[in-house]
Structures are given as C-alpha cells and as structure tokens.
C-alpha cells in the first residue's frame, strides 16, 4: 500500500510468543478469571523477546486499589511502558466499575495510556453515556484503540470527531462467516450489515476477508491499526509478510 503504517497485535495468555509476527506493540488481553500476576509475567516475557507489551487493565476485573497498585508496579518493574485501560466485560468483582476510576487513581501517570473506543456503540452502554465517558477519560489518555469493525464510513466519522490519535481495530484475514459470529459477540451491528450487504453470494462468506480493503479506505486518516487475530495468528502472520508490513 506504500505508506508508513504501525500495526499492533492482541494476544491472550495462551498465545505462543515464538510465533508472533515482527510487530513491535503487543497487547495482552486480561480475560475475566485471568490472574493479573500472570498477565504481568507475560508482559515480562514480551519485553525479553524485544516487544513493547501493552497489558490490559480491565476495571471490572480488579478487586481493589492495592491490587491495582501491585499490578501497575509489577508491570513497571518488568519494563512495561504502556497500558490499555478499559472497563472490561464482566460484572465488577471489586471496587471498580469503569475505566475512569482506574485513571483517576493517578497510578498510570508514567505510562503511555490507551483507552477503548466504540465507533459502532457498545451493547453494554448507551451512546450518550459512551460520549460522556470518553470526554471524562480524554485528559488521562494518549490515544484511543477502537473495537474492530469493517464499515469504513463508521470509522471515518468517528476519527473526524476525536481529538486524540485513533488506532483502528481490524481483524486478521478471517472467513466472513466467522467474522459475523465475532461481530455478534461484540455488538458490532453496522459491521454485520456491512458484511451482509457486501457479500454478494454465500460463497463470499467462506472466503477470508482482506483487511487491506479497509486500510486503503482510511489512508491519510490514520496510520495505526490494531489487529484482533481471533486465534488466526498464522494467517495474520502470512498476511503481514505478504504485504511487507512485518
């Protein structure tokens, strides 16, 4: 595509680090039930492998201020310089119910901080509440990472309304039928309609989507793309290499 782009990647605790592509920035998902100490250890491994790890800090999965402080300081000791501070999807297990509460502790002041963006809304929160939350979080944040989506118009509108840099969430090359399944989980309604309207035949649903379609349409608006691999790390690797991105 011939313009400078920065890709980041999202992994889980189970991801085998030896097959990661040559992208610098690697986010570590902390799923409900994951132990924050294990997430911090995964970050340490990534530092040792030469990556820039970005652990998730999901508010609703953190019990208390002392646990948050321990998580932050452990990560810092391991060489972590960046964090993604999010609400998370589960019910609160402790004192926090939203990411703003974590940001307000002041514990993230030495980090480069990302917050989550939802260009197509969220199944958990109303659009007006989302806008209010974004406004309150912006003073603490350096950039926004969006939920993944396929509809270029939705993301264009979103980027033009933000004052922070936007890293656009995309999926690795994945069958459209699988994408629809994942889109249903995250509530990406516009993207589901976009897939259905653009898949002319059932056959199209079995072909892998090519993220380049979206990347090309966003040229000039952002050069930062965050890849959700959904288990398709090998396919994502191939795609990055084929396009000389990695």
mmCIF file of C-alpha atoms in Angstrom:
data_model
loop_
_atom_site.group_PDB
_atom_site.id
_atom_site.type_symbol
_atom_site.label_atom_id
_atom_site.label_comp_id
_atom_site.label_asym_id
_atom_site.label_seq_id
_atom_site.Cartn_x
_atom_site.Cartn_y
_atom_site.Cartn_z
ATOM 1 C CA UNK A 1 0.000 0.000 0.000
ATOM 2 C CA UNK A 2 3.112 2.113 0.238
ATOM 3 C CA UNK A 3 2.603 4.346 3.237
ATOM 4 C CA UNK A 4 4.106 4.001 6.687
ATOM 5 C CA UNK A 5 1.915 2.034 8.982
ATOM 6 C CA UNK A 6 2.097 0.865 12.523
ATOM 7 C CA UNK A 7 0.477 -2.409 13.422
ATOM 8 C CA UNK A 8 -0.207 -3.706 16.882
ATOM 9 C CA UNK A 9 -1.491 -7.121 17.790
ATOM 10 C CA UNK A 10 -3.667 -8.545 20.537
ATOM 11 C CA UNK A 11 -2.756 -11.831 22.229
ATOM 12 C CA UNK A 12 -4.190 -13.916 25.055
ATOM 13 C CA UNK A 13 -2.436 -15.634 27.925
ATOM 14 C CA UNK A 14 -2.303 -18.833 25.839
ATOM 15 C CA UNK A 15 -0.524 -17.320 22.819
ATOM 16 C CA UNK A 16 2.794 -18.919 21.941
ATOM 17 C CA UNK A 17 5.213 -15.985 21.772
ATOM 18 C CA UNK A 18 7.607 -17.786 19.438
ATOM 19 C CA UNK A 19 5.160 -17.418 16.527
ATOM 20 C CA UNK A 20 4.472 -13.713 16.925
ATOM 21 C CA UNK A 21 4.999 -11.602 13.803
ATOM 22 C CA UNK A 22 7.520 -8.776 13.772
ATOM 23 C CA UNK A 23 5.231 -6.114 15.142
ATOM 24 C CA UNK A 24 6.564 -4.016 17.984
ATOM 25 C CA UNK A 25 3.410 -3.394 20.033
ATOM 26 C CA UNK A 26 1.669 -6.401 21.577
ATOM 27 C CA UNK A 27 -1.441 -6.060 23.740
ATOM 28 C CA UNK A 28 -2.178 -8.726 26.345
ATOM 29 C CA UNK A 29 -5.850 -9.429 26.996
ATOM 30 C CA UNK A 30 -6.798 -9.936 30.618
ATOM 31 C CA UNK A 31 -9.949 -12.001 30.433
ATOM 32 C CA UNK A 32 -12.333 -12.477 33.368
ATOM 33 C CA UNK A 33 -10.719 -15.089 35.592
ATOM 34 C CA UNK A 34 -7.148 -14.349 34.448
ATOM 35 C CA UNK A 35 -4.684 -13.593 37.239
ATOM 36 C CA UNK A 36 -3.114 -10.144 36.859
ATOM 37 C CA UNK A 37 0.230 -11.567 38.044
ATOM 38 C CA UNK A 38 0.252 -13.952 35.085
ATOM 39 C CA UNK A 39 -0.567 -11.086 32.724
ATOM 40 C CA UNK A 40 2.375 -9.135 34.175
ATOM 41 C CA UNK A 41 4.623 -12.190 33.691
ATOM 42 C CA UNK A 42 3.529 -12.466 30.069
ATOM 43 C CA UNK A 43 4.462 -8.794 29.676
ATOM 44 C CA UNK A 44 7.897 -9.530 31.126
ATOM 45 C CA UNK A 45 8.394 -12.351 28.597
ATOM 46 C CA UNK A 46 7.438 -9.976 25.790
ATOM 47 C CA UNK A 47 9.999 -7.426 26.992
ATOM 48 C CA UNK A 48 12.625 -10.189 26.958
ATOM 49 C CA UNK A 49 11.624 -11.081 23.379
ATOM 50 C CA UNK A 50 12.116 -7.435 22.351
ATOM 51 C CA UNK A 51 8.444 -6.433 22.100
ATOM 52 C CA UNK A 52 6.654 -3.464 23.640
ATOM 53 C CA UNK A 53 3.960 -5.139 25.779
ATOM 54 C CA UNK A 54 0.705 -3.329 26.481
ATOM 55 C CA UNK A 55 -1.243 -5.147 29.183
ATOM 56 C CA UNK A 56 -4.981 -4.638 29.557
ATOM 57 C CA UNK A 57 -6.200 -3.137 32.828
ATOM 58 C CA UNK A 58 -9.926 -4.034 32.924
ATOM 59 C CA UNK A 59 -11.606 -2.096 35.737
ATOM 60 C CA UNK A 60 -14.305 -4.647 36.462
ATOM 61 C CA UNK A 61 -11.750 -7.463 36.898
ATOM 62 C CA UNK A 62 -9.668 -5.620 39.502
ATOM 63 C CA UNK A 63 -10.590 -6.082 43.153
ATOM 64 C CA UNK A 64 -9.096 -3.127 44.965
ATOM 65 C CA UNK A 65 -6.736 -0.172 44.921
ATOM 66 C CA UNK A 66 -3.973 -2.262 46.499
ATOM 67 C CA UNK A 67 -4.349 -4.945 43.801
ATOM 68 C CA UNK A 68 -4.291 -2.293 41.061
ATOM 69 C CA UNK A 69 -1.217 -0.695 42.600
ATOM 70 C CA UNK A 70 0.540 -4.076 42.741
ATOM 71 C CA UNK A 71 -0.393 -4.842 39.112
ATOM 72 C CA UNK A 72 0.851 -1.441 37.913
ATOM 73 C CA UNK A 73 4.106 -1.509 39.883
ATOM 74 C CA UNK A 74 4.877 -5.136 38.910
ATOM 75 C CA UNK A 75 4.401 -4.228 35.246
ATOM 76 C CA UNK A 76 6.600 -1.161 35.671
ATOM 77 C CA UNK A 77 9.338 -3.240 37.324
ATOM 78 C CA UNK A 78 9.204 -5.620 34.357
ATOM 79 C CA UNK A 79 9.813 -2.787 31.881
ATOM 80 C CA UNK A 80 6.236 -2.100 30.761
ATOM 81 C CA UNK A 81 5.774 1.463 29.473
ATOM 82 C CA UNK A 82 2.279 1.377 28.028
ATOM 83 C CA UNK A 83 -1.180 0.311 29.231
ATOM 84 C CA UNK A 84 -4.676 -0.129 27.835
ATOM 85 C CA UNK A 85 -7.186 0.926 30.489
ATOM 86 C CA UNK A 86 -10.673 -0.441 29.813
ATOM 87 C CA UNK A 87 -13.924 -1.262 31.571
ATOM 88 C CA UNK A 88 -13.801 -4.951 30.715
ATOM 89 C CA UNK A 89 -16.823 -7.063 30.016
ATOM 90 C CA UNK A 90 -17.673 -8.952 33.179
ATOM 91 C CA UNK A 91 -19.576 -7.891 36.271
ATOM 92 C CA UNK A 92 -17.404 -5.940 38.725
ATOM 93 C CA UNK A 93 -15.564 -8.272 41.096
ATOM 94 C CA UNK A 94 -14.414 -5.455 43.376
ATOM 95 C CA UNK A 95 -14.281 -1.697 43.840
ATOM 96 C CA UNK A 96 -14.214 -0.574 40.200
ATOM 97 C CA UNK A 97 -16.955 -0.478 37.597
ATOM 98 C CA UNK A 98 -15.405 1.778 34.911
ATOM 99 C CA UNK A 99 -12.029 2.668 33.456
ATOM 100 C CA UNK A 100 -12.259 6.315 34.552
ATOM 101 C CA UNK A 101 -11.959 5.171 38.171
ATOM 102 C CA UNK A 102 -8.638 3.480 37.384
ATOM 103 C CA UNK A 103 -7.337 6.532 35.515
ATOM 104 C CA UNK A 104 -8.303 8.845 38.383
ATOM 105 C CA UNK A 105 -6.037 6.940 40.794
ATOM 106 C CA UNK A 106 -3.036 8.635 39.166
ATOM 107 C CA UNK A 107 -1.189 5.297 39.025
ATOM 108 C CA UNK A 108 -0.838 5.458 35.232
ATOM 109 C CA UNK A 109 0.907 8.831 35.042
ATOM 110 C CA UNK A 110 4.241 7.334 33.887
ATOM 111 C CA UNK A 111 2.604 5.170 31.220
ATOM 112 C CA UNK A 112 1.535 5.859 27.690
ATOM 113 C CA UNK A 113 -2.193 5.228 28.112
ATOM 114 C CA UNK A 114 -4.692 3.889 25.599
ATOM 115 C CA UNK A 115 -8.446 3.851 26.136
ATOM 116 C CA UNK A 116 -11.138 1.962 24.238
ATOM 117 C CA UNK A 117 -13.284 3.499 21.503
ATOM 118 C CA UNK A 118 -16.600 2.161 20.206
ATOM 119 C CA UNK A 119 -17.369 3.719 16.811
ATOM 120 C CA UNK A 120 -20.438 1.495 16.443
ATOM 121 C CA UNK A 121 -21.613 1.819 20.027
ATOM 122 C CA UNK A 122 -21.471 -0.828 22.725
ATOM 123 C CA UNK A 123 -24.016 -3.437 23.789
ATOM 124 C CA UNK A 124 -23.276 -2.565 27.445
ATOM 125 C CA UNK A 125 -23.749 1.207 27.477
ATOM 126 C CA UNK A 126 -25.867 3.882 25.739
ATOM 127 C CA UNK A 127 -24.315 6.163 23.104
ATOM 128 C CA UNK A 128 -24.778 9.278 25.240
ATOM 129 C CA UNK A 129 -23.100 7.595 28.209
ATOM 130 C CA UNK A 130 -20.257 6.487 25.934
ATOM 131 C CA UNK A 131 -19.690 10.067 24.750
ATOM 132 C CA UNK A 132 -19.734 11.402 28.298
ATOM 133 C CA UNK A 133 -17.264 8.721 29.445
ATOM 134 C CA UNK A 134 -14.920 9.495 26.531
ATOM 135 C CA UNK A 135 -14.925 13.173 27.407
ATOM 136 C CA UNK A 136 -14.037 12.425 31.021
ATOM 137 C CA UNK A 137 -11.253 9.965 30.131
ATOM 138 C CA UNK A 138 -9.520 12.008 27.445
ATOM 139 C CA UNK A 139 -7.395 14.161 29.798
ATOM 140 C CA UNK A 140 -5.754 10.951 31.078
ATOM 141 C CA UNK A 141 -5.232 9.249 27.721
ATOM 142 C CA UNK A 142 -2.692 9.457 24.895
ATOM 143 C CA UNK A 143 -4.670 7.618 22.224
ATOM 144 C CA UNK A 144 -7.794 5.555 21.506
ATOM 145 C CA UNK A 145 -7.934 1.918 20.335
ATOM 146 C CA UNK A 146 -11.234 1.062 18.684
ATOM 147 C CA UNK A 147 -13.285 -2.074 18.753
ATOM 148 C CA UNK A 148 -12.751 -3.897 15.445
ATOM 149 C CA UNK A 149 -15.036 -3.013 12.590
ATOM 150 C CA UNK A 150 -15.378 -3.334 8.845
ATOM 151 C CA UNK A 151 -17.526 -0.381 7.884
ATOM 152 C CA UNK A 152 -15.196 2.421 6.697
ATOM 153 C CA UNK A 153 -17.839 5.148 6.978
ATOM 154 C CA UNK A 154 -18.424 4.488 10.687
ATOM 155 C CA UNK A 155 -14.717 4.746 11.462
ATOM 156 C CA UNK A 156 -14.176 7.833 9.262
ATOM 157 C CA UNK A 157 -16.916 9.701 11.116
ATOM 158 C CA UNK A 158 -15.514 8.563 14.416
ATOM 159 C CA UNK A 159 -11.924 9.660 13.681
ATOM 160 C CA UNK A 160 -13.067 13.087 12.498
ATOM 161 C CA UNK A 161 -14.804 13.646 15.851
ATOM 162 C CA UNK A 162 -11.834 12.749 18.074
ATOM 163 C CA UNK A 163 -9.117 14.966 19.485
ATOM 164 C CA UNK A 164 -6.809 12.026 20.288
ATOM 165 C CA UNK A 165 -4.990 9.781 17.773
ATOM 166 C CA UNK A 166 -7.121 6.766 16.839
ATOM 167 C CA UNK A 167 -5.709 3.258 16.397
ATOM 168 C CA UNK A 168 -8.278 1.430 14.277
ATOM 169 C CA UNK A 169 -9.232 -2.094 15.255
ATOM 170 C CA UNK A 170 -9.212 -4.546 12.358
ATOM 171 C CA UNK A 171 -9.414 -8.309 12.175
ATOM 172 C CA UNK A 172 -6.772 -10.520 10.680
ATOM 173 C CA UNK A 173 -7.800 -12.366 7.494
ATOM 174 C CA UNK A 174 -10.784 -14.400 8.622
ATOM 175 C CA UNK A 175 -13.713 -16.077 6.909
ATOM 176 C CA UNK A 176 -16.669 -13.694 6.782
ATOM 177 C CA UNK A 177 -18.900 -16.300 8.399
ATOM 178 C CA UNK A 178 -16.514 -16.319 11.389
ATOM 179 C CA UNK A 179 -16.451 -12.521 11.410
ATOM 180 C CA UNK A 180 -20.238 -12.403 11.682
ATOM 181 C CA UNK A 181 -20.034 -14.701 14.700
ATOM 182 C CA UNK A 182 -17.490 -12.404 16.405
ATOM 183 C CA UNK A 183 -19.391 -9.264 15.375
ATOM 184 C CA UNK A 184 -22.486 -10.625 17.122
ATOM 185 C CA UNK A 185 -20.477 -11.132 20.307
ATOM 186 C CA UNK A 186 -19.207 -7.532 20.422
ATOM 187 C CA UNK A 187 -22.429 -5.992 19.169
ATOM 188 C CA UNK A 188 -20.897 -4.526 16.001
ATOM 189 C CA UNK A 189 -24.271 -4.127 14.271
ATOM 190 C CA UNK A 190 -23.160 -1.838 11.444
ATOM 191 C CA UNK A 191 -20.318 -4.149 10.546
ATOM 192 C CA UNK A 192 -22.631 -7.165 10.419
ATOM 193 C CA UNK A 193 -24.906 -5.302 7.999
ATOM 194 C CA UNK A 194 -21.860 -4.152 6.063
ATOM 195 C CA UNK A 195 -20.665 -7.769 5.674
ATOM 196 C CA UNK A 196 -24.096 -8.975 4.637
ATOM 197 C CA UNK A 197 -24.619 -6.189 2.108
ATOM 198 C CA UNK A 198 -21.165 -6.650 0.600
ATOM 199 C CA UNK A 199 -21.131 -10.428 0.466
ATOM 200 C CA UNK A 200 -22.896 -10.931 -2.821
ATOM 201 C CA UNK A 201 -23.052 -14.712 -2.657
ATOM 202 C CA UNK A 202 -22.959 -17.265 0.112
ATOM 203 C CA UNK A 203 -19.610 -18.286 -1.360
ATOM 204 C CA UNK A 204 -18.148 -14.936 -0.309
ATOM 205 C CA UNK A 205 -18.870 -15.793 3.305
ATOM 206 C CA UNK A 206 -16.329 -18.610 3.162
ATOM 207 C CA UNK A 207 -13.525 -16.527 1.655
ATOM 208 C CA UNK A 208 -11.126 -14.798 4.055
ATOM 209 C CA UNK A 209 -11.688 -11.067 4.314
ATOM 210 C CA UNK A 210 -8.708 -8.942 3.337
ATOM 211 C CA UNK A 211 -8.045 -6.162 5.882
ATOM 212 C CA UNK A 212 -6.348 -4.125 3.125
ATOM 213 C CA UNK A 213 -9.755 -3.043 1.812
ATOM 214 C CA UNK A 214 -10.412 -1.095 4.991
ATOM 215 C CA UNK A 215 -6.803 0.086 5.401
ATOM 216 C CA UNK A 216 -6.785 1.598 1.908
ATOM 217 C CA UNK A 217 -10.033 3.457 2.560
ATOM 218 C CA UNK A 218 -8.620 5.016 5.734
ATOM 219 C CA UNK A 219 -5.375 6.165 4.128
ATOM 220 C CA UNK A 220 -4.475 9.622 5.377
ATOM 221 C CA UNK A 221 -6.870 9.468 8.342
ATOM 222 C CA UNK A 222 -4.780 7.114 10.469
ATOM 223 C CA UNK A 223 -1.649 5.011 10.069
ATOM 224 C CA UNK A 224 -2.225 2.979 13.222
ATOM 225 C CA UNK A 225 -4.032 -0.348 13.059
ATOM 226 C CA UNK A 226 -4.681 -2.787 15.865
ATOM 227 C CA UNK A 227 -5.168 -6.413 14.797
ATOM 228 C CA UNK A 228 -7.566 -8.727 16.610
ATOM 229 C CA UNK A 229 -6.432 -12.159 15.425
ATOM 230 C CA UNK A 230 -9.189 -14.330 16.967
ATOM 231 C CA UNK A 231 -6.874 -17.310 17.062
ATOM 232 C CA UNK A 232 -5.751 -16.884 13.440
ATOM 233 C CA UNK A 233 -2.194 -15.855 14.255
ATOM 234 C CA UNK A 234 -0.627 -17.922 11.457
ATOM 235 C CA UNK A 235 -2.976 -16.383 8.874
ATOM 236 C CA UNK A 236 -2.244 -12.915 10.251
ATOM 237 C CA UNK A 237 1.492 -13.602 10.057
ATOM 238 C CA UNK A 238 1.219 -14.660 6.427
ATOM 239 C CA UNK A 239 -0.837 -11.603 5.581
ATOM 240 C CA UNK A 240 1.612 -9.199 7.260
ATOM 241 C CA UNK A 241 4.570 -10.767 5.457
ATOM 242 C CA UNK A 242 2.854 -10.906 2.078
ATOM 243 C CA UNK A 243 2.139 -7.175 2.281
ATOM 244 C CA UNK A 244 5.621 -6.365 3.631
ATOM 245 C CA UNK A 245 4.085 -4.994 6.825
ATOM 246 C CA UNK A 246 6.267 -7.134 9.091
#
